[in-house]
mmCIF file of C-alpha atoms and ligand atoms in Angstrom:
data_model
loop_
_atom_site.group_PDB
_atom_site.id
_atom_site.type_symbol
_atom_site.label_atom_id
_atom_site.label_comp_id
_atom_site.label_asym_id
_atom_site.label_seq_id
_atom_site.Cartn_x
_atom_site.Cartn_y
_atom_site.Cartn_z
ATOM 1 C CA MET A 2 -13.736 2.407 21.615
ATOM 2 C CA SER A 3 -13.070 -0.845 19.636
ATOM 3 C CA ARG A 4 -10.033 -1.054 17.472
ATOM 4 C CA GLN A 5 -10.176 -0.026 13.830
ATOM 5 C CA ARG A 6 -9.720 -3.009 11.593
ATOM 6 C CA ALA A 7 -7.751 -2.973 8.336
ATOM 7 C CA LEU A 8 -7.593 -5.517 5.557
ATOM 8 C CA VAL A 9 -4.276 -5.774 3.734
ATOM 9 C CA THR A 10 -4.379 -7.842 0.542
ATOM 10 C CA GLY A 11 -0.879 -9.007 -0.332
ATOM 11 C CA GLY A 12 0.196 -8.495 3.284
ATOM 12 C CA ALA A 13 2.703 -11.352 3.122
ATOM 13 C CA GLY A 14 4.756 -9.552 0.550
ATOM 14 C CA PHE A 15 7.532 -7.038 0.872
ATOM 15 C CA LEU A 16 5.586 -3.817 1.123
ATOM 16 C CA GLY A 17 2.368 -5.357 2.588
ATOM 17 C CA SER A 18 4.248 -6.808 5.528
ATOM 18 C CA HIS A 19 5.843 -3.478 6.367
ATOM 19 C CA LEU A 20 2.457 -1.859 6.056
ATOM 20 C CA CYS A 21 1.028 -4.381 8.597
ATOM 21 C CA ASP A 22 3.809 -3.388 11.029
ATOM 22 C CA ALA A 23 2.942 0.344 10.581
ATOM 23 C CA LEU A 24 -0.782 -0.262 11.046
ATOM 24 C CA LEU A 25 -0.361 -2.421 14.130
ATOM 25 C CA GLY A 26 2.051 0.204 15.439
ATOM 26 C CA GLU A 27 -0.710 2.796 15.174
ATOM 27 C CA GLY A 28 -3.169 0.633 17.010
ATOM 28 C CA TRP A 29 -5.150 -0.950 14.164
ATOM 29 C CA SER A 30 -6.042 -4.602 14.154
ATOM 30 C CA VAL A 31 -5.041 -6.138 10.836
ATOM 31 C CA VAL A 32 -6.273 -9.068 8.639
ATOM 32 C CA VAL A 33 -3.987 -10.147 5.824
ATOM 33 C CA VAL A 34 -5.475 -11.979 2.823
ATOM 34 C CA ASP A 35 -2.688 -13.534 0.700
ATOM 35 C CA ASN A 36 -2.304 -16.607 -1.456
ATOM 36 C CA LEU A 37 1.503 -16.712 -0.998
ATOM 37 C CA LEU A 38 2.101 -16.550 -4.755
ATOM 38 C CA THR A 39 5.088 -14.275 -4.352
ATOM 39 C CA GLY A 40 4.925 -13.561 -0.574
ATOM 40 C CA ARG A 41 6.199 -15.545 2.315
ATOM 41 C CA ARG A 42 4.828 -16.529 5.768
ATOM 42 C CA ALA A 43 8.328 -15.626 7.093
ATOM 43 C CA ASN A 44 7.586 -11.895 6.348
ATOM 44 C CA LEU A 45 4.794 -12.057 8.953
ATOM 45 C CA ALA A 46 6.311 -14.532 11.386
ATOM 46 C CA HIS A 47 7.128 -11.802 13.891
ATOM 47 C CA LEU A 48 3.444 -10.917 14.124
ATOM 48 C CA GLN A 49 2.137 -14.448 14.741
ATOM 49 C CA ASN A 50 1.482 -13.846 18.387
ATOM 50 C CA GLU A 51 0.418 -10.188 18.018
ATOM 51 C CA SER A 52 -3.085 -9.514 19.364
ATOM 52 C CA GLY A 53 -5.269 -8.135 16.567
ATOM 53 C CA PHE A 54 -3.377 -9.789 13.766
ATOM 54 C CA GLU A 55 -4.879 -12.430 11.499
ATOM 55 C CA PHE A 56 -3.612 -14.234 8.403
ATOM 56 C CA VAL A 57 -5.988 -15.774 5.819
ATOM 57 C CA GLU A 58 -4.480 -17.809 2.992
ATOM 58 C CA LYS A 59 -6.701 -17.064 -0.007
ATOM 59 C CA ASP A 60 -6.609 -16.096 -3.621
ATOM 60 C CA ILE A 61 -8.494 -12.773 -3.960
ATOM 61 C CA CYS A 62 -9.328 -13.513 -7.547
ATOM 62 C CA GLU A 63 -12.190 -15.463 -5.988
ATOM 63 C CA PRO A 64 -14.788 -13.369 -4.028
ATOM 64 C CA PHE A 65 -13.981 -13.207 -0.309
ATOM 65 C CA ASP A 66 -15.316 -11.740 2.891
ATOM 66 C CA VAL A 67 -13.312 -11.404 6.121
ATOM 67 C CA GLY A 68 -16.025 -9.590 8.070
ATOM 68 C CA LYS A 69 -16.298 -5.923 8.813
ATOM 69 C CA VAL A 70 -13.289 -3.781 8.119
ATOM 70 C CA ASP A 71 -12.785 -0.020 8.222
ATOM 71 C CA PHE A 72 -9.995 0.272 5.678
ATOM 72 C CA VAL A 73 -8.960 -1.861 2.713
ATOM 73 C CA PHE A 74 -5.305 -1.630 1.562
ATOM 74 C CA HIS A 75 -5.101 -3.458 -1.705
ATOM 75 C CA PHE A 76 -1.503 -4.597 -2.221
ATOM 76 C CA ALA A 77 -1.828 -8.029 -3.749
ATOM 77 C CA SER A 78 -0.057 -8.354 -7.086
ATOM 78 C CA PRO A 79 3.205 -9.838 -8.271
ATOM 79 C CA ALA A 80 5.488 -6.791 -8.512
ATOM 80 C CA SER A 81 8.904 -7.647 -9.699
ATOM 81 C CA PRO A 82 9.687 -8.222 -13.401
ATOM 82 C CA VAL A 83 10.746 -11.826 -12.718
ATOM 83 C CA ASP A 84 7.449 -12.573 -10.908
ATOM 84 C CA TYR A 85 5.087 -10.934 -13.369
ATOM 85 C CA HIS A 86 6.795 -12.491 -16.365
ATOM 86 C CA LEU A 87 6.550 -15.908 -14.674
ATOM 87 C CA HIS A 88 2.915 -15.254 -13.520
ATOM 88 C CA GLY A 89 1.697 -13.098 -16.356
ATOM 89 C CA ILE A 90 -1.978 -14.319 -16.304
ATOM 90 C CA PRO A 91 -2.319 -14.329 -12.446
ATOM 91 C CA THR A 92 -0.969 -10.720 -12.618
ATOM 92 C CA LEU A 93 -3.651 -9.678 -15.057
ATOM 93 C CA LYS A 94 -6.221 -11.543 -12.966
ATOM 94 C CA VAL A 95 -5.331 -10.013 -9.597
ATOM 95 C CA GLY A 96 -5.191 -6.560 -11.131
ATOM 96 C CA SER A 97 -8.607 -7.001 -12.606
ATOM 97 C CA LEU A 98 -10.726 -9.666 -10.694
ATOM 98 C CA GLY A 99 -8.808 -9.230 -7.473
ATOM 99 C CA THR A 100 -9.324 -5.433 -7.606
ATOM 100 C CA PHE A 101 -13.040 -5.832 -8.092
ATOM 101 C CA HIS A 102 -13.147 -8.154 -5.033
ATOM 102 C CA ALA A 103 -11.127 -5.848 -2.842
ATOM 103 C CA LEU A 104 -13.338 -2.956 -3.810
ATOM 104 C CA ASP A 105 -16.509 -5.069 -3.162
ATOM 105 C CA VAL A 106 -15.287 -5.540 0.393
ATOM 106 C CA ALA A 107 -14.772 -1.743 0.862
ATOM 107 C CA HIS A 108 -18.173 -1.055 -0.743
ATOM 108 C CA LYS A 109 -19.981 -3.656 1.405
ATOM 109 C CA TYR A 110 -18.626 -2.330 4.705
ATOM 110 C CA GLY A 111 -18.373 1.366 3.800
ATOM 111 C CA ALA A 112 -14.573 1.095 4.336
ATOM 112 C CA LYS A 113 -11.982 3.480 3.028
ATOM 113 C CA TYR A 114 -9.702 2.052 0.386
ATOM 114 C CA LEU A 115 -6.113 2.608 -0.748
ATOM 115 C CA VAL A 116 -4.618 0.727 -3.731
ATOM 116 C CA SER A 117 -0.976 0.272 -4.656
ATOM 117 C CA SER A 118 -0.398 1.335 -8.220
ATOM 118 C CA THR A 119 2.931 1.872 -9.855
ATOM 119 C CA SER A 120 5.210 4.113 -11.828
ATOM 120 C CA GLU A 121 4.943 1.408 -14.515
ATOM 121 C CA CYS A 122 1.684 3.254 -15.477
ATOM 122 C CA TYR A 123 3.947 5.821 -17.009
ATOM 123 C CA GLY A 124 5.608 3.127 -19.187
ATOM 124 C CA ASP A 125 8.727 4.377 -20.966
ATOM 125 C CA PRO A 126 7.926 8.022 -20.152
ATOM 126 C CA LEU A 127 8.216 10.870 -22.669
ATOM 127 C CA GLU A 128 7.946 13.371 -19.781
ATOM 128 C CA HIS A 129 10.594 13.545 -17.135
ATOM 129 C CA PRO A 130 10.236 13.646 -14.214
ATOM 130 C CA GLN A 131 6.764 12.106 -14.158
ATOM 131 C CA LYS A 132 3.897 14.070 -12.655
ATOM 132 C CA GLU A 133 0.619 12.388 -11.776
ATOM 133 C CA THR A 134 -1.073 14.258 -14.631
ATOM 134 C CA TYR A 135 1.114 12.449 -17.276
ATOM 135 C CA TRP A 136 -0.881 9.695 -18.966
ATOM 136 C CA GLY A 137 2.170 7.566 -19.864
ATOM 137 C CA ASN A 138 3.728 5.783 -22.770
ATOM 138 C CA VAL A 139 2.860 2.139 -22.347
ATOM 139 C CA ASN A 140 3.172 -0.626 -24.939
ATOM 140 C CA PRO A 141 -0.131 -2.473 -24.447
ATOM 141 C CA ILE A 142 1.088 -5.746 -26.090
ATOM 142 C CA GLY A 143 4.713 -6.033 -24.983
ATOM 143 C CA PRO A 144 6.004 -8.502 -22.416
ATOM 144 C CA ARG A 145 5.663 -5.955 -19.583
ATOM 145 C CA SER A 146 1.999 -5.219 -20.469
ATOM 146 C CA VAL A 147 0.717 -7.972 -18.154
ATOM 147 C CA TYR A 148 1.784 -5.723 -15.273
ATOM 148 C CA ASP A 149 1.495 -2.244 -16.698
ATOM 149 C CA GLU A 150 -1.946 -2.704 -18.143
ATOM 150 C CA ALA A 151 -3.147 -4.641 -15.094
ATOM 151 C CA LYS A 152 -2.215 -1.690 -12.928
ATOM 152 C CA ARG A 153 -3.710 0.894 -15.276
ATOM 153 C CA PHE A 154 -6.951 -1.173 -15.225
ATOM 154 C CA THR A 155 -6.705 -1.372 -11.418
ATOM 155 C CA GLU A 156 -6.736 2.407 -11.352
ATOM 156 C CA ALA A 157 -9.672 2.498 -13.747
ATOM 157 C CA VAL A 158 -11.747 0.173 -11.664
ATOM 158 C CA THR A 159 -10.922 2.109 -8.520
ATOM 159 C CA MET A 160 -12.065 5.352 -10.051
ATOM 160 C CA ALA A 161 -15.201 3.652 -11.333
ATOM 161 C CA TYR A 162 -16.122 2.374 -7.809
ATOM 162 C CA ARG A 163 -15.598 5.903 -6.551
ATOM 163 C CA ARG A 164 -17.842 7.445 -9.216
ATOM 164 C CA TYR A 165 -20.534 4.715 -9.285
ATOM 165 C CA HIS A 166 -20.537 3.278 -5.830
ATOM 166 C CA LYS A 167 -19.156 6.293 -3.826
ATOM 167 C CA VAL A 168 -16.273 4.218 -2.338
ATOM 168 C CA ASP A 169 -13.785 6.511 -0.615
ATOM 169 C CA THR A 170 -10.693 5.629 -2.610
ATOM 170 C CA ARG A 171 -7.028 6.567 -2.813
ATOM 171 C CA ILE A 172 -4.379 5.503 -5.345
ATOM 172 C CA VAL A 173 -0.667 5.502 -4.646
ATOM 173 C CA ARG A 174 1.779 5.271 -7.582
ATOM 174 C CA ILE A 175 4.795 3.589 -6.052
ATOM 175 C CA PHE A 176 8.293 4.078 -7.533
ATOM 176 C CA ASN A 177 11.122 1.523 -6.975
ATOM 177 C CA THR A 178 11.308 0.702 -3.299
ATOM 178 C CA TYR A 179 13.919 -1.437 -1.572
ATOM 179 C CA GLY A 180 14.747 -2.728 1.838
ATOM 180 C CA PRO A 181 14.558 -5.806 4.115
ATOM 181 C CA ARG A 182 12.036 -8.589 3.115
ATOM 182 C CA MET A 183 12.568 -8.077 -0.580
ATOM 183 C CA GLN A 184 12.947 -11.378 -2.391
ATOM 184 C CA LEU A 185 16.613 -12.073 -3.104
ATOM 185 C CA ASN A 186 15.968 -13.357 -6.638
ATOM 186 C CA ASP A 187 13.197 -11.144 -7.868
ATOM 187 C CA GLY A 188 15.304 -9.553 -10.520
ATOM 188 C CA ARG A 189 15.192 -5.954 -9.164
ATOM 189 C CA VAL A 190 18.275 -3.843 -9.092
ATOM 190 C CA VAL A 191 19.062 -3.760 -5.361
ATOM 191 C CA PRO A 192 18.696 -7.398 -4.468
ATOM 192 C CA ASN A 193 20.461 -8.422 -7.684
ATOM 193 C CA PHE A 194 23.403 -6.222 -7.044
ATOM 194 C CA MET A 195 23.539 -6.984 -3.289
ATOM 195 C CA LYS A 196 23.544 -10.719 -3.864
ATOM 196 C CA GLN A 197 26.148 -10.598 -6.576
ATOM 197 C CA ALA A 198 28.392 -8.244 -4.493
ATOM 198 C CA MET A 199 28.098 -10.445 -1.407
ATOM 199 C CA LEU A 200 28.964 -13.597 -3.360
ATOM 200 C CA GLY A 201 31.820 -11.797 -5.157
ATOM 201 C CA GLU A 202 30.164 -12.512 -8.555
ATOM 202 C CA PRO A 203 30.216 -10.019 -11.437
ATOM 203 C CA ILE A 204 27.493 -7.296 -11.012
ATOM 204 C CA THR A 205 25.193 -7.441 -14.055
ATOM 205 C CA VAL A 206 24.431 -4.037 -15.597
ATOM 206 C CA TYR A 207 22.040 -4.042 -18.601
ATOM 207 C CA GLY A 208 22.809 -1.753 -21.481
ATOM 208 C CA ASP A 209 25.497 0.880 -20.839
ATOM 209 C CA GLY A 210 24.257 1.464 -17.322
ATOM 210 C CA ARG A 211 23.365 5.071 -18.013
ATOM 211 C CA GLN A 212 19.568 4.415 -17.644
ATOM 212 C CA THR A 213 18.402 6.005 -14.454
ATOM 213 C CA ARG A 214 16.204 4.891 -11.509
ATOM 214 C CA SER A 215 15.232 6.352 -8.239
ATOM 215 C CA PHE A 216 15.226 4.183 -5.164
ATOM 216 C CA CYS A 217 13.069 4.751 -2.156
ATOM 217 C CA TYR A 218 13.826 3.124 1.229
ATOM 218 C CA VAL A 219 10.869 1.123 2.531
ATOM 219 C CA SER A 220 10.301 3.082 5.706
ATOM 220 C CA ASP A 221 9.947 6.347 3.710
ATOM 221 C CA GLU A 222 7.520 4.661 1.326
ATOM 222 C CA ILE A 223 5.329 3.301 4.104
ATOM 223 C CA ASP A 224 5.236 6.746 5.772
ATOM 224 C CA GLY A 225 3.871 8.024 2.462
ATOM 225 C CA PHE A 226 1.227 5.368 2.337
ATOM 226 C CA MET A 227 0.093 6.113 5.950
ATOM 227 C CA ARG A 228 -0.086 9.836 5.166
ATOM 228 C CA LEU A 229 -2.073 9.242 2.001
ATOM 229 C CA ALA A 230 -4.475 6.861 3.899
ATOM 230 C CA LYS A 231 -5.288 9.740 6.285
ATOM 231 C CA SER A 232 -5.839 12.252 3.470
ATOM 232 C CA ALA A 233 -8.971 12.471 1.327
ATOM 233 C CA GLU A 234 -7.111 12.735 -1.955
ATOM 234 C CA PRO A 235 -8.921 10.665 -4.645
ATOM 235 C CA LEU A 236 -6.479 11.090 -7.538
ATOM 236 C CA PRO A 237 -3.137 9.271 -7.886
ATOM 237 C CA VAL A 238 -0.208 10.462 -5.739
ATOM 238 C CA ASN A 239 3.414 9.532 -6.585
ATOM 239 C CA ILE A 240 5.389 8.215 -3.612
ATOM 240 C CA GLY A 241 9.066 7.612 -4.453
ATOM 241 C CA ASN A 242 12.431 9.109 -3.924
ATOM 242 C CA PRO A 243 13.221 11.721 -6.629
ATOM 243 C CA ASN A 244 17.056 11.339 -6.232
ATOM 244 C CA GLU A 245 18.061 9.855 -9.489
ATOM 245 C CA PHE A 246 20.990 7.495 -9.963
ATOM 246 C CA THR A 247 22.246 5.760 -13.018
ATOM 247 C CA ILE A 248 22.271 1.988 -12.700
ATOM 248 C CA LEU A 249 26.050 2.218 -12.840
ATOM 249 C CA GLU A 250 26.230 4.615 -9.897
ATOM 250 C CA CYS A 251 23.921 2.281 -7.910
ATOM 251 C CA ALA A 252 26.190 -0.672 -8.717
ATOM 252 C CA GLN A 253 29.179 1.350 -7.444
ATOM 253 C CA MET A 254 27.307 2.336 -4.221
ATOM 254 C CA VAL A 255 26.548 -1.389 -3.594
ATOM 255 C CA LEU A 256 30.214 -2.208 -4.020
ATOM 256 C CA LYS A 257 31.077 0.560 -1.533
ATOM 257 C CA VAL A 258 28.638 -0.527 1.209
ATOM 258 C CA THR A 259 29.326 -4.222 0.874
ATOM 259 C CA GLY A 260 33.063 -3.694 0.478
ATOM 260 C CA SER A 261 32.962 -6.169 -2.345
ATOM 261 C CA LYS A 262 35.595 -6.539 -5.069
ATOM 262 C CA SER A 263 33.044 -7.771 -7.688
ATOM 263 C CA GLN A 264 33.604 -6.621 -11.249
ATOM 264 C CA ILE A 265 30.817 -5.020 -13.401
ATOM 265 C CA ARG A 266 29.591 -7.138 -16.289
ATOM 266 C CA TYR A 267 27.490 -5.488 -19.147
ATOM 267 C CA GLU A 268 24.556 -7.310 -20.792
ATOM 268 C CA PRO A 269 21.964 -6.399 -23.453
ATOM 269 C CA LEU A 270 19.077 -4.221 -22.363
ATOM 270 C CA PRO A 271 15.764 -6.104 -22.090
ATOM 271 C CA GLN A 272 12.810 -5.101 -24.253
ATOM 272 C CA ASP A 273 10.775 -2.009 -23.172
ATOM 273 C CA ASP A 274 13.186 -1.308 -20.268
ATOM 274 C CA PRO A 275 12.495 2.335 -19.328
ATOM 275 C CA LYS A 276 15.464 4.658 -19.833
ATOM 276 C CA GLN A 277 14.538 7.080 -17.149
ATOM 277 C CA ARG A 278 12.241 6.943 -14.133
ATOM 278 C CA ARG A 279 11.969 9.661 -11.532
ATOM 279 C CA PRO A 280 8.901 10.766 -9.643
ATOM 280 C CA ASP A 281 7.825 14.374 -9.419
ATOM 281 C CA ILE A 282 6.714 14.471 -5.774
ATOM 282 C CA THR A 283 5.487 17.993 -5.629
ATOM 283 C CA LYS A 284 1.981 16.771 -4.946
ATOM 284 C CA ALA A 285 2.965 14.491 -2.067
ATOM 285 C CA ARG A 286 5.185 17.260 -0.566
ATOM 286 C CA GLN A 287 2.262 19.799 -0.712
ATOM 287 C CA LEU A 288 -0.664 17.562 0.123
ATOM 288 C CA LEU A 289 0.874 15.062 2.540
ATOM 289 C CA GLU A 290 3.929 17.039 3.751
ATOM 290 C CA TRP A 291 5.790 13.902 2.863
ATOM 291 C CA GLU A 292 9.487 13.856 1.995
ATOM 292 C CA PRO A 293 11.825 10.778 1.789
ATOM 293 C CA LYS A 294 14.474 10.990 4.481
ATOM 294 C CA ILE A 295 16.750 8.027 3.796
ATOM 295 C CA ASP A 296 19.449 8.459 1.180
ATOM 296 C CA LEU A 297 20.561 5.456 -0.910
ATOM 297 C CA GLU A 298 23.792 4.799 0.922
ATOM 298 C CA THR A 299 21.994 4.814 4.368
ATOM 299 C CA GLY A 300 19.169 2.572 3.063
ATOM 300 C CA LEU A 301 21.603 0.097 1.551
ATOM 301 C CA ARG A 302 23.543 -0.044 4.879
ATOM 302 C CA ARG A 303 20.229 -0.656 6.737
ATOM 303 C CA SER A 304 19.468 -3.491 4.340
ATOM 304 C CA LEU A 305 22.936 -5.216 4.611
ATOM 305 C CA ASP A 306 22.031 -7.594 7.472
ATOM 306 C CA TYR A 307 18.882 -8.781 5.787
ATOM 307 C CA PHE A 308 20.484 -9.448 2.425
ATOM 308 C CA GLN A 309 23.512 -11.066 4.153
ATOM 309 C CA GLN A 310 21.125 -13.415 5.927
ATOM 310 C CA ALA A 311 19.116 -14.140 2.849
ATOM 311 C CA VAL A 312 22.290 -14.981 0.860
ATOM 312 C CA SER A 313 23.436 -17.278 3.655
ATOM 313 C CA GLU A 314 20.087 -19.060 3.910
ATOM 314 C CA GLU A 315 20.083 -19.585 0.151
ATOM 315 C CA ALA A 316 23.598 -21.005 0.278
ATOM 316 C CA SER A 317 22.634 -23.416 3.163
ATOM 317 C CA VAL A 318 19.729 -24.982 1.217
ATOM 318 C CA ARG A 319 21.861 -25.664 -1.854
HETATM 319 N N1 NAD B 9 8.120 -2.946 -4.461
HETATM 320 C C1 NAD B 9 8.011 -1.916 -5.310
HETATM 321 O O1 NAD B 9 9.008 -1.325 -5.575
HETATM 322 C C2 NAD B 9 6.724 -1.604 -5.998
HETATM 323 C C3 NAD B 9 6.718 -0.621 -6.944
HETATM 324 C C4 NAD B 9 5.517 -0.295 -7.558
HETATM 325 C C5 NAD B 9 4.340 -0.892 -7.130
HETATM 326 N N2 NAD B 9 4.367 -1.892 -6.175
HETATM 327 C C6 NAD B 9 3.112 -2.495 -5.831
HETATM 328 O O2 NAD B 9 3.031 -2.691 -4.490
HETATM 329 C C7 NAD B 9 2.367 -3.939 -4.199
HETATM 330 C C8 NAD B 9 3.189 -4.845 -3.316
HETATM 331 O O3 NAD B 9 4.410 -5.081 -3.966
HETATM 332 P P1 NAD B 9 5.536 -5.907 -3.291
HETATM 333 O O4 NAD B 9 6.894 -5.361 -3.762
HETATM 334 O O5 NAD B 9 5.316 -5.959 -1.901
HETATM 335 O O6 NAD B 9 5.349 -7.320 -3.996
HETATM 336 P P2 NAD B 9 5.371 -8.782 -3.357
HETATM 337 O O7 NAD B 9 5.362 -9.719 -4.450
HETATM 338 O O8 NAD B 9 6.422 -8.890 -2.306
HETATM 339 O O9 NAD B 9 3.974 -8.845 -2.599
HETATM 340 C C9 NAD B 9 2.752 -9.033 -3.290
HETATM 341 C C10 NAD B 9 1.891 -9.933 -2.407
HETATM 342 O O10 NAD B 9 0.629 -10.154 -3.118
HETATM 343 C C11 NAD B 9 0.297 -11.584 -2.958
HETATM 344 N N3 NAD B 9 -0.597 -11.933 -4.050
HETATM 345 C C12 NAD B 9 -0.380 -11.957 -5.362
HETATM 346 N N4 NAD B 9 -1.464 -12.410 -6.043
HETATM 347 C C13 NAD B 9 -2.400 -12.604 -5.105
HETATM 348 C C14 NAD B 9 -3.748 -13.101 -5.159
HETATM 349 N N5 NAD B 9 -4.349 -13.386 -6.327
HETATM 350 N N6 NAD B 9 -4.430 -13.290 -3.990
HETATM 351 C C15 NAD B 9 -3.866 -12.906 -2.779
HETATM 352 N N7 NAD B 9 -2.601 -12.458 -2.668
HETATM 353 C C16 NAD B 9 -1.888 -12.356 -3.875
HETATM 354 C C17 NAD B 9 1.621 -12.276 -3.061
HETATM 355 O O11 NAD B 9 1.633 -13.624 -2.470
HETATM 356 C C18 NAD B 9 2.523 -11.371 -2.222
HETATM 357 O O12 NAD B 9 2.508 -11.651 -0.867
HETATM 358 C C19 NAD B 9 2.003 -4.504 -5.584
HETATM 359 O O13 NAD B 9 0.659 -4.243 -5.874
HETATM 360 C C20 NAD B 9 2.941 -3.878 -6.498
HETATM 361 O O14 NAD B 9 2.401 -3.776 -7.769
HETATM 362 C C21 NAD B 9 5.542 -2.245 -5.622
#
């Protein structure tokens, strides 16, 4: 039997590259399409000589065709606040035009399809924790709307291709994920705190630090994607770690695992920063028998080497 072939859009990014590893590990061949807007070749360097792995540098906002595939994993999109603020219009374009093009590939080849959506679809939620049935509280015109609304539109297009073109779709709503291959300067909590702690700089906490986040280690997140891909669930499924930490607790945990003596510095809260974010993962537990296994301290310890190396590399190019 010939190998099943998967397309991963955004495969040079943080999550996409780990997904490629998991797919290749399960015997798939993989073609990545990525324009390297926020991703890096280095994330895929270890796969260069892997049989059944291809990389195509291309912007998916233009129509594209990489030949027959059996599964489309659509992960292309700037994801961190720093990136989507910098690339607001490309973010809206990849969520809209890029999603049409990824779905067109799935439609053309009768491939299954899974798209990465986000907890940002819930905005600054009025329900806590967030179930998939909650429709969200999103500011459609605020600075974060380039991302939040792009992702809500992505979900709408996906459901439309399912209804009108019978594409076999899945939607994962990803909550904060961290681990090796994250960009060091992408403004997210874990890389920010790791870098500041490793350099002995003050750790920046926005507001009073009592806003909460839940952090999922990347291997747990990818396990959730793989299980969802194998299921037939058409409606969104939250994949994230429900253990909630205040930002201050997270800062203290980073200080503990790095052994840093950095101080904590408080700065004003950015506009529309959600106060609470925690997934309700009842659906994933029941449907996929999925449960995150890595707690925050373990995940941070597993990420130490990567962040240490990233901090040293950055220092050496200065
Ligand atoms: N990391 C998280 O915690 C998180 C949380 C929620 C949702 N997500 C979603 O998961 C997906 C991957 O996120 P990530 O953290 O790996 O981000 P990332 O920035 O590391 O990866 C995104 C990849 O998409 C590529 N890309 C962007 N625009 C493109 C285009 N027009 N054509 C081709 N490639 C393009 C980038 O170059 C990059 O390699 C995104 O869709 C994001 O919205 C991530």
